[in-house]
PDB file of C-alpha atoms in Angstrom:
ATOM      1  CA  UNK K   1       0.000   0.000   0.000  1.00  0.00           C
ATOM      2  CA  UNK K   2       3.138   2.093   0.940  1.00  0.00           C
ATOM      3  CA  UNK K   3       4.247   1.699  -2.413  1.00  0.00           C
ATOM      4  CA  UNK K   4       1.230   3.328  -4.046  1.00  0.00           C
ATOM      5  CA  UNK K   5       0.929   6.226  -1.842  1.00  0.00           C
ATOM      6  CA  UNK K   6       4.720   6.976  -3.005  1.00  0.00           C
ATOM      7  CA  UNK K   7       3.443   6.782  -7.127  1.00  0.00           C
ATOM      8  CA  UNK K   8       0.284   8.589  -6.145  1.00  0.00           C
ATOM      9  CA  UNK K   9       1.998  11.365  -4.498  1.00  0.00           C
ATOM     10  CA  UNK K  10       4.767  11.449  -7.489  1.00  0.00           C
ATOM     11  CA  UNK K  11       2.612  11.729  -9.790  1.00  0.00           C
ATOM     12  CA  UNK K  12       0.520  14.401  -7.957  1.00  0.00           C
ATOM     13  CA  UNK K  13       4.150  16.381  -7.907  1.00  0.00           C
ATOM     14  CA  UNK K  14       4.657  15.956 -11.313  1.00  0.00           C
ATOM     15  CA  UNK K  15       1.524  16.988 -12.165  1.00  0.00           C
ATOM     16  CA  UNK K  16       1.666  20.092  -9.918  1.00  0.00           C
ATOM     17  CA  UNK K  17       5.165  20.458 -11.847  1.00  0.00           C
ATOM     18  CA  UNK K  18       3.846  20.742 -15.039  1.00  0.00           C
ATOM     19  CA  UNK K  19       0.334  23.057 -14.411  1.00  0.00           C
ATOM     20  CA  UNK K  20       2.972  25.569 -12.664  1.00  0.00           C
ATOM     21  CA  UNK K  21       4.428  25.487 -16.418  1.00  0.00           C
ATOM     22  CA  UNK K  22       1.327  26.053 -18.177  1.00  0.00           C
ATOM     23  CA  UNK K  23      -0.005  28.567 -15.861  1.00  0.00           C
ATOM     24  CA  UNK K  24       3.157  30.385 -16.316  1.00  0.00           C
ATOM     25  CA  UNK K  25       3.752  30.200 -20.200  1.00  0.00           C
ATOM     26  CA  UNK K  26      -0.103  31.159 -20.488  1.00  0.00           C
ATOM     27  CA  UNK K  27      -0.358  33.605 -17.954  1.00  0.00           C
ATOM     28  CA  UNK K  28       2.876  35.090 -19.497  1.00  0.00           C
ATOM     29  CA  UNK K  29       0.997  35.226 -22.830  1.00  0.00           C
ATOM     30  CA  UNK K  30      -1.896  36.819 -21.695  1.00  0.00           C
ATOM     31  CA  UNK K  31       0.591  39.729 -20.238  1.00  0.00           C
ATOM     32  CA  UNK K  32       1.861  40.066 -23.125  1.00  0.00           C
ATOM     33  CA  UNK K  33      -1.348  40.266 -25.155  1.00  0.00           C
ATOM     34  CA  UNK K  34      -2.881  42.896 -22.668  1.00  0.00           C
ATOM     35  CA  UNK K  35       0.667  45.039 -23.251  1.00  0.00           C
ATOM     36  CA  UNK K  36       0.442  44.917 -27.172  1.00  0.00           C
ATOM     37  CA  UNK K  37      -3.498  45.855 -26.548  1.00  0.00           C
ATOM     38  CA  UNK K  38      -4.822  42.850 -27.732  1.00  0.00           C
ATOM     39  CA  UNK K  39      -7.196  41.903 -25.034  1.00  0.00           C
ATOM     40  CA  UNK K  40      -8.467  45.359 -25.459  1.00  0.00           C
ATOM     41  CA  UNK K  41      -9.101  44.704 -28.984  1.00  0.00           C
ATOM     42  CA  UNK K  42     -11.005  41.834 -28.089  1.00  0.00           C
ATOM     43  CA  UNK K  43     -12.654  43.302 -25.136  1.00  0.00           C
ATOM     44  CA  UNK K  44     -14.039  45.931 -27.802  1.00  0.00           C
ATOM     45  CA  UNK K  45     -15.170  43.025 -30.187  1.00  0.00           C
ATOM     46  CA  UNK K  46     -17.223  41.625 -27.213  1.00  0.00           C
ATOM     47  CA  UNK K  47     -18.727  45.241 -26.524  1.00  0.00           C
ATOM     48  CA  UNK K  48     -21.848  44.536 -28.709  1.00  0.00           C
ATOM     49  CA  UNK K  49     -22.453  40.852 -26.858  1.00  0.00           C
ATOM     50  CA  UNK K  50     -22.190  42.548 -23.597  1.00  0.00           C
ATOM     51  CA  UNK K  51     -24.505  45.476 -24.342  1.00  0.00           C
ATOM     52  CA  UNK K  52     -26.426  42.345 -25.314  1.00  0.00           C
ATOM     53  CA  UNK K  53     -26.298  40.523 -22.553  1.00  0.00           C
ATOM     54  CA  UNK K  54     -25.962  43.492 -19.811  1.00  0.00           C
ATOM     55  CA  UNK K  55     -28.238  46.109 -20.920  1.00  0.00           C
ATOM     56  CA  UNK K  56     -28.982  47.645 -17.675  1.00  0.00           C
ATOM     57  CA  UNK K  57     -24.747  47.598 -17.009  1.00  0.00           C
ATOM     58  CA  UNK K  58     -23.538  50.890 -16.154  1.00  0.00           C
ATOM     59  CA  UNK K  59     -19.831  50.709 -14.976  1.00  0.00           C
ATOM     60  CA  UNK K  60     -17.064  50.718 -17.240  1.00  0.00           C
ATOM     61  CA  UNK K  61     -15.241  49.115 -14.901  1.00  0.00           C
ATOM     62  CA  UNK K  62     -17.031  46.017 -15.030  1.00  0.00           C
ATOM     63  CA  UNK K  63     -17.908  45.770 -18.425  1.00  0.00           C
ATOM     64  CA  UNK K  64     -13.680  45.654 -18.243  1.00  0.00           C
ATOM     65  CA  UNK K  65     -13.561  43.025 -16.067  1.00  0.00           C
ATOM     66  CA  UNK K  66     -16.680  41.066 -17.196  1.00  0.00           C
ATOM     67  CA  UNK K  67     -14.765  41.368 -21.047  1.00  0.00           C
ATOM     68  CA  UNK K  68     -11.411  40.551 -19.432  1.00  0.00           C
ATOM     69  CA  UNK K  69     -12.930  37.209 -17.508  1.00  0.00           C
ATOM     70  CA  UNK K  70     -14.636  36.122 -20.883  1.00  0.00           C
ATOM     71  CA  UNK K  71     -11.624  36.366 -22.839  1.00  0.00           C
ATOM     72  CA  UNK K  72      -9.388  34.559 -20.667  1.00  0.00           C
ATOM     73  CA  UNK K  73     -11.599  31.592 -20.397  1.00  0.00           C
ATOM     74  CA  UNK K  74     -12.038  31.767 -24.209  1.00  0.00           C
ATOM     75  CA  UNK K  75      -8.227  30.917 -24.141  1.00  0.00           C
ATOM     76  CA  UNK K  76      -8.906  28.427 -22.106  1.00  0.00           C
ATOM     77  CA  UNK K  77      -7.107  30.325 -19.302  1.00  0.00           C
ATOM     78  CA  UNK K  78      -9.386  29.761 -16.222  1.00  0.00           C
ATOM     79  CA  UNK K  79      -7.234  30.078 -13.636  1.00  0.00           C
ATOM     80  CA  UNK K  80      -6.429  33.599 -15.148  1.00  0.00           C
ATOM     81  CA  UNK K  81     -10.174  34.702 -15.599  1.00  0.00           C
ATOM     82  CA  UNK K  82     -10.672  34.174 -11.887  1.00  0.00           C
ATOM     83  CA  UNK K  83      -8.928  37.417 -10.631  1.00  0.00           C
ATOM     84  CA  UNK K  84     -11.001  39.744 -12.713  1.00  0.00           C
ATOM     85  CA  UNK K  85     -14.566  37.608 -12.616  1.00  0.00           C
ATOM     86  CA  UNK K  86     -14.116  38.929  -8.367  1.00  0.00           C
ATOM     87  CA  UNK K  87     -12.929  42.228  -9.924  1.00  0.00           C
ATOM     88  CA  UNK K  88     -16.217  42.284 -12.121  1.00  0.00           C
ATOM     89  CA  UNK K  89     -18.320  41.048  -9.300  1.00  0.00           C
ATOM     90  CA  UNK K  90     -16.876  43.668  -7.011  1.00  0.00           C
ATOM     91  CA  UNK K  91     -18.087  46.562  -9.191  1.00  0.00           C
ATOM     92  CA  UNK K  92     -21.457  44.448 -10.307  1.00  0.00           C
ATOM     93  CA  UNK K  93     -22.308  44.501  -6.164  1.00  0.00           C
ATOM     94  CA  UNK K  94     -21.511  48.713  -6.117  1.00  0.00           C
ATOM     95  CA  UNK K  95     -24.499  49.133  -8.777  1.00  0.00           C
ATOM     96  CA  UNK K  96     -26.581  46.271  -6.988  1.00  0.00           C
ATOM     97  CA  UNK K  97     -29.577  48.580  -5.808  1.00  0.00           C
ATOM     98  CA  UNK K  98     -30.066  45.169  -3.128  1.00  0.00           C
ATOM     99  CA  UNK K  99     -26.815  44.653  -1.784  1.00  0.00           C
ATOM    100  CA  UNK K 100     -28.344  41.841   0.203  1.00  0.00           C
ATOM    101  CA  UNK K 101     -29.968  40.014  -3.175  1.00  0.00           C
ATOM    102  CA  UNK K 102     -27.994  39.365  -6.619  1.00  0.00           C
ATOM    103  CA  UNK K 103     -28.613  41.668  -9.285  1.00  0.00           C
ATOM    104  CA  UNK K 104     -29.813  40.503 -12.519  1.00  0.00           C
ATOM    105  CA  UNK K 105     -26.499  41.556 -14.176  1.00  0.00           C
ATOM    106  CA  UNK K 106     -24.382  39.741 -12.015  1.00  0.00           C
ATOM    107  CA  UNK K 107     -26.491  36.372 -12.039  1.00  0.00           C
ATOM    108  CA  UNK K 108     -26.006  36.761 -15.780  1.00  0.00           C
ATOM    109  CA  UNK K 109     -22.585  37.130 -15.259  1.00  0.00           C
ATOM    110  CA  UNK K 110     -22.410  34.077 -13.483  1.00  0.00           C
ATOM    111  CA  UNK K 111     -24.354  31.862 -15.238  1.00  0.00           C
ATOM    112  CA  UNK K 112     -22.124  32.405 -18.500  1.00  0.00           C
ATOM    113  CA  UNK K 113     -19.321  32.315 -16.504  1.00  0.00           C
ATOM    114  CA  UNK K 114     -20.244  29.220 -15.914  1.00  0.00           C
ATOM    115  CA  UNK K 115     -20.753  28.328 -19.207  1.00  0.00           C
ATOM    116  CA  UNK K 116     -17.419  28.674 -19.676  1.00  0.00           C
ATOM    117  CA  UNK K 117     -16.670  29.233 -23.254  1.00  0.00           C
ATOM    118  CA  UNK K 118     -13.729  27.783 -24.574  1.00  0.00           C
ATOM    119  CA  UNK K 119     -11.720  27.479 -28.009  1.00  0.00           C
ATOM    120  CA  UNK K 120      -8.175  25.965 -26.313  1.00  0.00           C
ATOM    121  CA  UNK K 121      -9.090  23.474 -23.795  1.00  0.00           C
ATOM    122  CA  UNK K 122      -4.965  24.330 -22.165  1.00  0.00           C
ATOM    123  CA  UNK K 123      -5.986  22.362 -18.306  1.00  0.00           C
ATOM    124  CA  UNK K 124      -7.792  19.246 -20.634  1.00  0.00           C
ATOM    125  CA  UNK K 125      -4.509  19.483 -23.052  1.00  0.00           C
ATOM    126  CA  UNK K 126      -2.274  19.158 -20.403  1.00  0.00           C
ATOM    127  CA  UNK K 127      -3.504  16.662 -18.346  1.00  0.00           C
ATOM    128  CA  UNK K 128      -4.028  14.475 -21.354  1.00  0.00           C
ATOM    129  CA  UNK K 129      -0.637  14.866 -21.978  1.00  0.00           C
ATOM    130  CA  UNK K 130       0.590  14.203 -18.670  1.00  0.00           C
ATOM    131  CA  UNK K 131      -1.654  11.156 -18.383  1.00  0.00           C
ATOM    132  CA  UNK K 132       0.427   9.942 -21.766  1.00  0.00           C
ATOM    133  CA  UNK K 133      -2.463  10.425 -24.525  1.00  0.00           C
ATOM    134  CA  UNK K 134      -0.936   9.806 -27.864  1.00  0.00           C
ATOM    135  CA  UNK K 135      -3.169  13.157 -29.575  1.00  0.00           C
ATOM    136  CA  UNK K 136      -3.993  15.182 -26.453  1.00  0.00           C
ATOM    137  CA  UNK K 137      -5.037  18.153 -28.785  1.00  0.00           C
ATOM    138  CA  UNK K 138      -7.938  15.963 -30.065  1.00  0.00           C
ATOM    139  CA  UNK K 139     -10.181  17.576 -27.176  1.00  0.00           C
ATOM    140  CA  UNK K 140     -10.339  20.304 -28.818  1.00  0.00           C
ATOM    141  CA  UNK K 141     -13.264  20.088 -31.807  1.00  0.00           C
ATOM    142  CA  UNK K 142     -15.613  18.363 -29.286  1.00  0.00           C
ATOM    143  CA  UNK K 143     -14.773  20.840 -26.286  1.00  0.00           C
ATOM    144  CA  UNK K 144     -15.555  23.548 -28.467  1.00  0.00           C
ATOM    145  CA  UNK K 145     -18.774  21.649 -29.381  1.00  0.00           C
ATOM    146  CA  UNK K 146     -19.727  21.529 -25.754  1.00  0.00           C
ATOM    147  CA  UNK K 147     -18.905  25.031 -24.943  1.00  0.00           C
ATOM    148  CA  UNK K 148     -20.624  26.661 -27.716  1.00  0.00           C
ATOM    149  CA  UNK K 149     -23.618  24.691 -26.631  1.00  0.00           C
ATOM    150  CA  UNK K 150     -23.002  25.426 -23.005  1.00  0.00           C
ATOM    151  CA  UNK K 151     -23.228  28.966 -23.431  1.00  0.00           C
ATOM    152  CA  UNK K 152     -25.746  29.253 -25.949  1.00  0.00           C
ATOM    153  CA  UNK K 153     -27.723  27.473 -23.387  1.00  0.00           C
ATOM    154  CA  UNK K 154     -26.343  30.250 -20.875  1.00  0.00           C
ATOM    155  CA  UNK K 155     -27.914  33.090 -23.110  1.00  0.00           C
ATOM    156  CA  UNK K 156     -30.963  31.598 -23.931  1.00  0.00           C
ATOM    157  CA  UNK K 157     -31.708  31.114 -20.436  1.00  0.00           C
ATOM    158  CA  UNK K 158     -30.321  34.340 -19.309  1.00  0.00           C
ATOM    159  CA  UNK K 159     -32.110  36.305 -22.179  1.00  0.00           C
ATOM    160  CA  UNK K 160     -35.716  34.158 -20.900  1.00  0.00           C
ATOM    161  CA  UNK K 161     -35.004  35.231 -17.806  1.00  0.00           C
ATOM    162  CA  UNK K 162     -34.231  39.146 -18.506  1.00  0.00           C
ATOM    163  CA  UNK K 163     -37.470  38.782 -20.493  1.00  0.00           C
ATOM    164  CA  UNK K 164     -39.971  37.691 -16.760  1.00  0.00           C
ATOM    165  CA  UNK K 165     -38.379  40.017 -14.290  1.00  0.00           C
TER     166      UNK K 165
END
């Protein structure tokens, strides 16, 4: 039994090992995409699907961070979209006329956060790599299959909803 706690836990460390690579090369991307203005050319190609989805958002500041959040997870860089989905939340609550009660813009929010829209699949990638998959980019057609359907879900139901309240 001794002897599979030891693989177990090496292979745990190695697979700590090599997320702390990917989070790093990625995270470094995405700096360098926000300092040649690329995320804020994409943040401005999402304005119309957030005036969309948001029409009652006033802030700037969290349309920024609501943009910001959807573009890293359409890298596939969740672990990066985290910081500014509490950013956007943060500034969603300072408009929330019922501090005590969710607003309709930030339970939209969430819901297509949760949707979580995708094109590279980098955690899924890596872990199939890790794991030893012979093709571990093969994820990638049929995770963006499920995300697009995920979220399309996410704005039908969020658009129903906007529609009763």
């Amino acid at each position: 039994m001794s002897r599979h706690i030891l693989a177990s836990s090496k292979e745990a460390i190695e697979l700590c090992i090599l997320m702390f690579g990917v989070v790093g090369l990625w995270s470094g991307i995405m700096n360098v995409a926000v300092s040649l203005g690329i995320i804020t050319k994409l943040q401005s190609l999402l304005s119309p699907f957030l005036s969309f989805l948001f029409p009652n958002l006033i802030s700037t500041k969290a349309r920024e961070y609501i943009s910001t959040n959807i573009t890293a997870n359409i890298l596939g860089l969740g672990w990066a979209s985290t910081p500014s989905g509490l950013k956007a939340m943060e500034e969603l609550q300072k408009e929330n006329p019922f501090p005590d009660t969710a607003s309709n813009e930030m339970c939209s929010f969430l819901i297509l956060n949760i949707s979580s829209l995708q094109l590279i699949p980098i955690s899924i990638i890596a872990y199939r790599s890790q794991y030893g998959s012979v093709h571990p980019a093969n994820i990638i057609l049929p995770g963006i299959i499920a995300t697009c359907c995920s979220t399309l879900t996410a704005i039908i139901y969020i658009k129903w909803k906007d529609r009763h309240t």
